[in-house]
Coordinates of C-alpha atoms in Angstrom, one line a residue:
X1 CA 5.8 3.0 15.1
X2 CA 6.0 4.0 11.3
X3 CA 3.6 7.0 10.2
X4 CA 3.1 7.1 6.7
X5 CA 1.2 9.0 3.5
X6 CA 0.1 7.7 0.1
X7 CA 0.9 9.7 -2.5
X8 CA -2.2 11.1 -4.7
X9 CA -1.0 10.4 -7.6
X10 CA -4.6 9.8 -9.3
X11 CA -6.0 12.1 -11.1
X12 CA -9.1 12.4 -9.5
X13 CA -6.7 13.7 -6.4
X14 CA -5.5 16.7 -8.6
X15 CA -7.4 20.0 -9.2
X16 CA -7.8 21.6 -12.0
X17 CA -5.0 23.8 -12.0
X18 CA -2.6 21.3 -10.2
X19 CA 0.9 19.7 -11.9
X20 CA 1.4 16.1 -11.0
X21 CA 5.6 17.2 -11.4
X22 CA 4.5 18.8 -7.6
X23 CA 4.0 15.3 -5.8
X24 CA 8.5 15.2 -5.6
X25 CA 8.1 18.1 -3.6
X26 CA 5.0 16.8 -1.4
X27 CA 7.1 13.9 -0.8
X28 CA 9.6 16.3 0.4
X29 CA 7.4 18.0 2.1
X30 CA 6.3 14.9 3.4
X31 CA 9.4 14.0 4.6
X32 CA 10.4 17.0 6.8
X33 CA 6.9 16.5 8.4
X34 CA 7.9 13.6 9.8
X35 CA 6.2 11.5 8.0
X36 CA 8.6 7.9 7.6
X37 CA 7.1 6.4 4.6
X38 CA 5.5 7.4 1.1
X39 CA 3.9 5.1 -0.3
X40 CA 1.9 5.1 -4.5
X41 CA -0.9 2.7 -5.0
X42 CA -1.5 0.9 -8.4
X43 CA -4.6 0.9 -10.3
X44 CA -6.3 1.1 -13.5
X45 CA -9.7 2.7 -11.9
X46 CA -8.8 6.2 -13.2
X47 CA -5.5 7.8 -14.7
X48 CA -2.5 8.3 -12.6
X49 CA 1.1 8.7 -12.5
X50 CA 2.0 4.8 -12.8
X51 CA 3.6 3.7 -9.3
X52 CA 6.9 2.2 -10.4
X53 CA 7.5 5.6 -12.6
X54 CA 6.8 8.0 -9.0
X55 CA 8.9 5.6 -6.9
X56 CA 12.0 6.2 -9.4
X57 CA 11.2 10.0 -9.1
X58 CA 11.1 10.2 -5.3
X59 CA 14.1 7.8 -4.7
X60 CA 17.1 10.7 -5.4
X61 CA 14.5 13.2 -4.1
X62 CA 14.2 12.1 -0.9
X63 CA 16.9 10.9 1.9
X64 CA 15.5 8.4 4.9
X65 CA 11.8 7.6 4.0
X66 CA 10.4 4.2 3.2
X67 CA 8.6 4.1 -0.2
X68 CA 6.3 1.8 -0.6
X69 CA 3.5 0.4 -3.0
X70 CA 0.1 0.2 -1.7
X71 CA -0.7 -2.5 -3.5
X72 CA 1.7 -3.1 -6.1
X73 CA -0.7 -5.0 -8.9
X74 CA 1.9 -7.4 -10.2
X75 CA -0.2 -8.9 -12.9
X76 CA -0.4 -5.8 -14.5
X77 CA 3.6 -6.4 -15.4
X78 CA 5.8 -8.6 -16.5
X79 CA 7.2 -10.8 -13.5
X80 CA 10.6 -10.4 -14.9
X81 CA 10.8 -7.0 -15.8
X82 CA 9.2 -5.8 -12.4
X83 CA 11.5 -7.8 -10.7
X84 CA 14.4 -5.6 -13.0
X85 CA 12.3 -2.4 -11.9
X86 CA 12.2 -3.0 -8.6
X87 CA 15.2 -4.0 -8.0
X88 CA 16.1 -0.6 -9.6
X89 CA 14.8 1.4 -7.3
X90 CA 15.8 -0.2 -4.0
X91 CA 19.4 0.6 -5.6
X92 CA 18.6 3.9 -6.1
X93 CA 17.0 4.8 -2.7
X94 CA 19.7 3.1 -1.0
X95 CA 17.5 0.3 0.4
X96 CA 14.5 2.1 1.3
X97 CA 11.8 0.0 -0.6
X98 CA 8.8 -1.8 0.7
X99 CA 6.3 -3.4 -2.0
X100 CA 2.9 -4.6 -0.7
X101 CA 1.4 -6.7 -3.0
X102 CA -2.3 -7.7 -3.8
X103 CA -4.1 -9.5 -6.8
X104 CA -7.1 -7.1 -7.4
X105 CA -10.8 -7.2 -6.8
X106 CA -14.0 -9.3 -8.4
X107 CA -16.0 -7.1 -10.8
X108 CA -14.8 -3.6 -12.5
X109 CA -12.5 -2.5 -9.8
X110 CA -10.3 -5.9 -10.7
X111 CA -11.3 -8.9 -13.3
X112 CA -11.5 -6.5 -16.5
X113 CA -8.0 -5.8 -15.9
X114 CA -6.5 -9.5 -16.1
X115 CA -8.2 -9.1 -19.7
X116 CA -6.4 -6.3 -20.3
X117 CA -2.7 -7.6 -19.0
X118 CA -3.4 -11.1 -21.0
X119 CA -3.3 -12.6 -17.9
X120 CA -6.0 -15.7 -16.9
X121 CA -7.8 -14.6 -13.9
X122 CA -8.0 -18.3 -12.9
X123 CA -5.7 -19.1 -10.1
X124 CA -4.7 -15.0 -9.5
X125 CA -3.7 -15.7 -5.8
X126 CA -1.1 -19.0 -6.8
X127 CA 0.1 -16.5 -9.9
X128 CA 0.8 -13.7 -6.9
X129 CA 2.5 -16.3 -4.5
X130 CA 4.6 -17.6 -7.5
X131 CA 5.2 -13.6 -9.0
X132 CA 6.7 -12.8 -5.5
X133 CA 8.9 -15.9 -5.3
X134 CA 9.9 -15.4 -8.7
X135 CA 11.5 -11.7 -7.5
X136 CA 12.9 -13.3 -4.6
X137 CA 15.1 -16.1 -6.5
X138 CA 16.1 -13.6 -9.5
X139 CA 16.9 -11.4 -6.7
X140 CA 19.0 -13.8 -5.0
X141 CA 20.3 -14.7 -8.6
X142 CA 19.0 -17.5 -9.9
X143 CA 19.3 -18.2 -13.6
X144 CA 16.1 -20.3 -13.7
X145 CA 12.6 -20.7 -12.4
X146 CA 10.3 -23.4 -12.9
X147 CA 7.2 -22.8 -10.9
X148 CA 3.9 -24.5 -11.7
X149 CA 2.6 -21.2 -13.5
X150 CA 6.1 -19.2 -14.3
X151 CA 8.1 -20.8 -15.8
X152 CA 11.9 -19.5 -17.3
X153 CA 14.7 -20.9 -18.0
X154 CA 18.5 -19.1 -19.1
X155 CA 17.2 -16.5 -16.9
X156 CA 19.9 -13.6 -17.8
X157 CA 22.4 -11.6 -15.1
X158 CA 19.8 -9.9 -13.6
X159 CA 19.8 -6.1 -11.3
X160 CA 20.3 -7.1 -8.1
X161 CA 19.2 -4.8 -4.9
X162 CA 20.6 -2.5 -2.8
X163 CA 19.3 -5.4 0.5
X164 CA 20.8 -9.0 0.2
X165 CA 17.2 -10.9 -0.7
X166 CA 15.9 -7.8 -2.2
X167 CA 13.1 -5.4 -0.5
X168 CA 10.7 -6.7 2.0
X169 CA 7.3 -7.8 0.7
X170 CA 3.8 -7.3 1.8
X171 CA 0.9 -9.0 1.4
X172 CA -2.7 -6.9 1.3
X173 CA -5.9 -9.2 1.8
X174 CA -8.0 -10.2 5.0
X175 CA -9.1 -13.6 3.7
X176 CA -8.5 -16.2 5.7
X177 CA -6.5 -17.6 3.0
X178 CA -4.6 -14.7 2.8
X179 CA -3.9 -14.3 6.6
X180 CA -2.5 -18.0 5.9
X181 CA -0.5 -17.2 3.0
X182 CA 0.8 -13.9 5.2
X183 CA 2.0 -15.7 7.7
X184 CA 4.1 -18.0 5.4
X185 CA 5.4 -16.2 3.2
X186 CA 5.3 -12.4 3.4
X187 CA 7.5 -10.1 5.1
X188 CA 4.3 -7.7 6.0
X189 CA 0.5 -7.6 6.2
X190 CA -1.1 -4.3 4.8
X191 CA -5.1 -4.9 5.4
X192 CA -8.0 -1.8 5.5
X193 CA -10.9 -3.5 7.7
X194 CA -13.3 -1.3 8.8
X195 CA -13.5 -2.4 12.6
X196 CA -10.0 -2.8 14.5
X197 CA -11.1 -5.9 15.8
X198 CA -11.1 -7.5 12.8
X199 CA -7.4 -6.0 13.0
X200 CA -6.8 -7.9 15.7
X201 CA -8.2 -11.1 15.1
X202 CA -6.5 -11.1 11.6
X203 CA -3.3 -10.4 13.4
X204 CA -3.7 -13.6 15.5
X205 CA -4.2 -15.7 12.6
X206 CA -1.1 -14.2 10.7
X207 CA 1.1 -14.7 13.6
X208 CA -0.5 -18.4 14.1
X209 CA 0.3 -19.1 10.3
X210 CA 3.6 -18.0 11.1
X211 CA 4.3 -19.9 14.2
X212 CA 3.5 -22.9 12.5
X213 CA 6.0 -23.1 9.7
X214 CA 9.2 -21.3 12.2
X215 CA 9.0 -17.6 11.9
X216 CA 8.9 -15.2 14.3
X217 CA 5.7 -12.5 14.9
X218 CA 8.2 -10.1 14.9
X219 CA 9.4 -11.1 11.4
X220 CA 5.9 -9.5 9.6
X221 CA 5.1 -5.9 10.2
X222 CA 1.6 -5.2 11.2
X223 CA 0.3 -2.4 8.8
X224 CA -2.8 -0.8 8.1
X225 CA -4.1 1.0 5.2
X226 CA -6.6 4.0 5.9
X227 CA -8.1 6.8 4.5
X228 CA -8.7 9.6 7.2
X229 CA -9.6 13.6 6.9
X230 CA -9.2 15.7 9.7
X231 CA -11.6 18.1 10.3
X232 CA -13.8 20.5 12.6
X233 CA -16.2 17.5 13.1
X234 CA -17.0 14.3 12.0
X235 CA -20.1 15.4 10.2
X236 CA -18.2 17.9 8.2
X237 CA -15.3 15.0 7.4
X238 CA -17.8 12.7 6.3
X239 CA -19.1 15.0 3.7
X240 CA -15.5 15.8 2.1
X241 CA -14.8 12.3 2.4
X242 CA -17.8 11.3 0.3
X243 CA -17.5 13.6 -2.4
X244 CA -13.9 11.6 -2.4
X245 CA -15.3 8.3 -2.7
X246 CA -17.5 9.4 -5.1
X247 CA -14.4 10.6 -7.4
X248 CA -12.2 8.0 -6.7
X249 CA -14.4 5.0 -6.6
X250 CA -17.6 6.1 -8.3
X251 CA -19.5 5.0 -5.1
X252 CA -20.8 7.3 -1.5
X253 CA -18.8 6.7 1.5
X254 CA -21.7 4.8 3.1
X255 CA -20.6 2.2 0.4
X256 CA -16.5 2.5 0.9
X257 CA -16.6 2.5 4.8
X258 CA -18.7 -1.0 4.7
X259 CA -14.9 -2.8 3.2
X260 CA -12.3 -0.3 3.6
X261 CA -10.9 2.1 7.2
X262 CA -12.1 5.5 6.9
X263 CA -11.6 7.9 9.7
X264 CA -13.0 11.2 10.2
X265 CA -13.8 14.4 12.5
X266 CA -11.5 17.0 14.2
X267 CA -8.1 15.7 15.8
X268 CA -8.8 14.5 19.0
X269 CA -11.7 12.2 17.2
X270 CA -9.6 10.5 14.8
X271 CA -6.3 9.9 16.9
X272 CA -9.0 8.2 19.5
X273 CA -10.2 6.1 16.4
X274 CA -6.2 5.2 15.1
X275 CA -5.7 4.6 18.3
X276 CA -8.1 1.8 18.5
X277 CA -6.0 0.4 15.6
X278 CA -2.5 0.9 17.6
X279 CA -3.9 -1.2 20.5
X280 CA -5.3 -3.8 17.9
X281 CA -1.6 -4.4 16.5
X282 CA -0.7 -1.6 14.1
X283 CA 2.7 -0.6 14.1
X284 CA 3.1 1.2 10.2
X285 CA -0.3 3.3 9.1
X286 CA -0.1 4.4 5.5
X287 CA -3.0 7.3 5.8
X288 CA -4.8 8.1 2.2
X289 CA -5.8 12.0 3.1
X290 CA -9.2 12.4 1.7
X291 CA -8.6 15.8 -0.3
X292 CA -9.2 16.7 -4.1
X293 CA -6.6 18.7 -4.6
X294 CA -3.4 19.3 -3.8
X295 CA -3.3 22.3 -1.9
X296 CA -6.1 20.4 0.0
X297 CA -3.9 17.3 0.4
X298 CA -0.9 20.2 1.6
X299 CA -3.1 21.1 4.6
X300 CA -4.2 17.3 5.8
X301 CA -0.8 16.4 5.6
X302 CA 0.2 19.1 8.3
X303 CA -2.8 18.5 10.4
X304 CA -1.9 14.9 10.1
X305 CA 1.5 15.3 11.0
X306 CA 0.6 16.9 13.9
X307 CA -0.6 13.4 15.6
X308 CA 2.6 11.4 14.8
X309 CA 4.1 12.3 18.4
X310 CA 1.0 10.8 19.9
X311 CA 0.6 7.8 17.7
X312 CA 4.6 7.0 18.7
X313 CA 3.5 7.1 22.3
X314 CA 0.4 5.4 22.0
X315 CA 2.7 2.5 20.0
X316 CA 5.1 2.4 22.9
X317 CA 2.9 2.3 25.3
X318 CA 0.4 -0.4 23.7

């Protein structure tokens, strides 16, 4: 059982008096918590540090921990390039990179973006498949590529990883397209559905995708994505947590909990609500701490990582 924490790297995570140079040391920090992953999410909702950039800062910073994207946006990039880049950094970190993947939302939060990158929205989940089996061939070191979208040819000596095949790669998404598509090709399935026994059901239908084309269940790592605050009660954690949905997304928590995990109240209450997750499947949390600050973030992550023991155990023993 992996426990791990995403990075705020947003803005709208920072206080007024905080320096984003002090997320290297949270990782750290991180780190010796016991935490076994970091993960950065990519966006263009509101400024942050840009995920590839924090990745490269952490990799020498830090010794054992996974660092992950959560969700790597890959048609904000050049497929080539980020191939190059990512590459990059599983060399650097010594093989410790995990990139989950996802191809953005339907109205502001992800079509206006396409228009930015010069990409055609059109077709977005082929363009993702193809983008991640585009890395996987230049990893391996192909000198060409001629998908129905991407399309290269005289593809130069390119970066290759640290890993033979290059990091694993996860797919985000619930659709039953995408638990298809999971099944087939990814190497990891990194959902946020409000009820675990969506969870669970999902997890059925990746691991049925996969039996049917020769993999293994044990081949894709169940992961969830989940923004949690632990405090003296729930009603107290619900309020922190909607003044950070309101600064993050723009919308109340009434809105956010209806499509993403959000758990909440003192520690008992939200290792009971995890746990529900850990029966369903889970076996690597990335927890988004719902703070606005970083001195804020400092003090979920140790109240957090008080409950890794008991998540461990509670994965063993589901």
């Amino acid at each position: 059982m992996d426990i791990g924490v995403l990075l705020p790297t947003g803005t709208a995570q920072w206080g007024a008096a905080d320096d984003p140079r002090e997320l290297v040391a949270f990782g750290r920090r991180a780190e010796r918590a016991g935490f076994s992953s970091l993960f950065v999410n990519d966006s263009l909702i509101s400024p942050r540090i840009e995920a590839l950039t924090m990745l490269a800062a952490l990799a020498p910073a830090t010794e054992t921990v996974t660092l992950g994207t959560a969700a790597l946006l890959p048609f904000l990039r050049r497929p080539i390039q980020t191939a190059q880049s990512l590459a990059s950094i599983d060399l650097l970190s010594g093989g410790r990179l995990t990139v989950a993947v996802g191809a953005g939302f339907p109205g502001r939060f992800g079509r206006p973006f396409y228009t930015l990158s010069e990409v055609p929205w059109e077709r977005r989940f082929a363009r993702l498949d193809e983008t991640v089996t585009l890395w996987r061939a230049v990893w391996g070191g192909a000198d060409s590529f001629h998908g129905e979208i991407l399309r290269f040819a005289d593809i130069p000596p390119m970066t290759r990883p640290f890993r033979a095949g290059g990091p694993p790669v996860w797919l985000g998404g619930a659709t039953p397209t995408a638990l298809a598509r999971t099944g087939r090709m990814y190497d990891g399935w990194l959902p946020y559905p409000p009820d675990p026994g969506d969870y669970a059901s999902g997890l059925r239908s990746v691991r049925e995708a996969a039996a049917d084309t020769g993999r293994e269940a044990e081949d894709i790592t169940p992961a969830l994505f989940v923004s949690l605050r632990i405090d003296d009660d729930i009603e107290s954690g619900r309020r922190a947590l909607d003044s950070y949905a309101w600064a993050t997304y723009g919308m109340p928590l009434e809105a956010l909990e209806k499509i993403q995990a959000v758990v909440t109240g003192s520690a008992d209450q939200v290792f009971e609500h995890l746990g529900q997750y850990v029966t369903a499947g889970v076996r690597h949390i990335v927890a988004r701490l719902g703070a606005l600050d970083l001195h804020s973030q400092r003090e979920q992550l140790e109240r957090a990582a008080d409950l890794i023991p008991a998540l461990q155990a509670a994965a063993d023993h589901a």
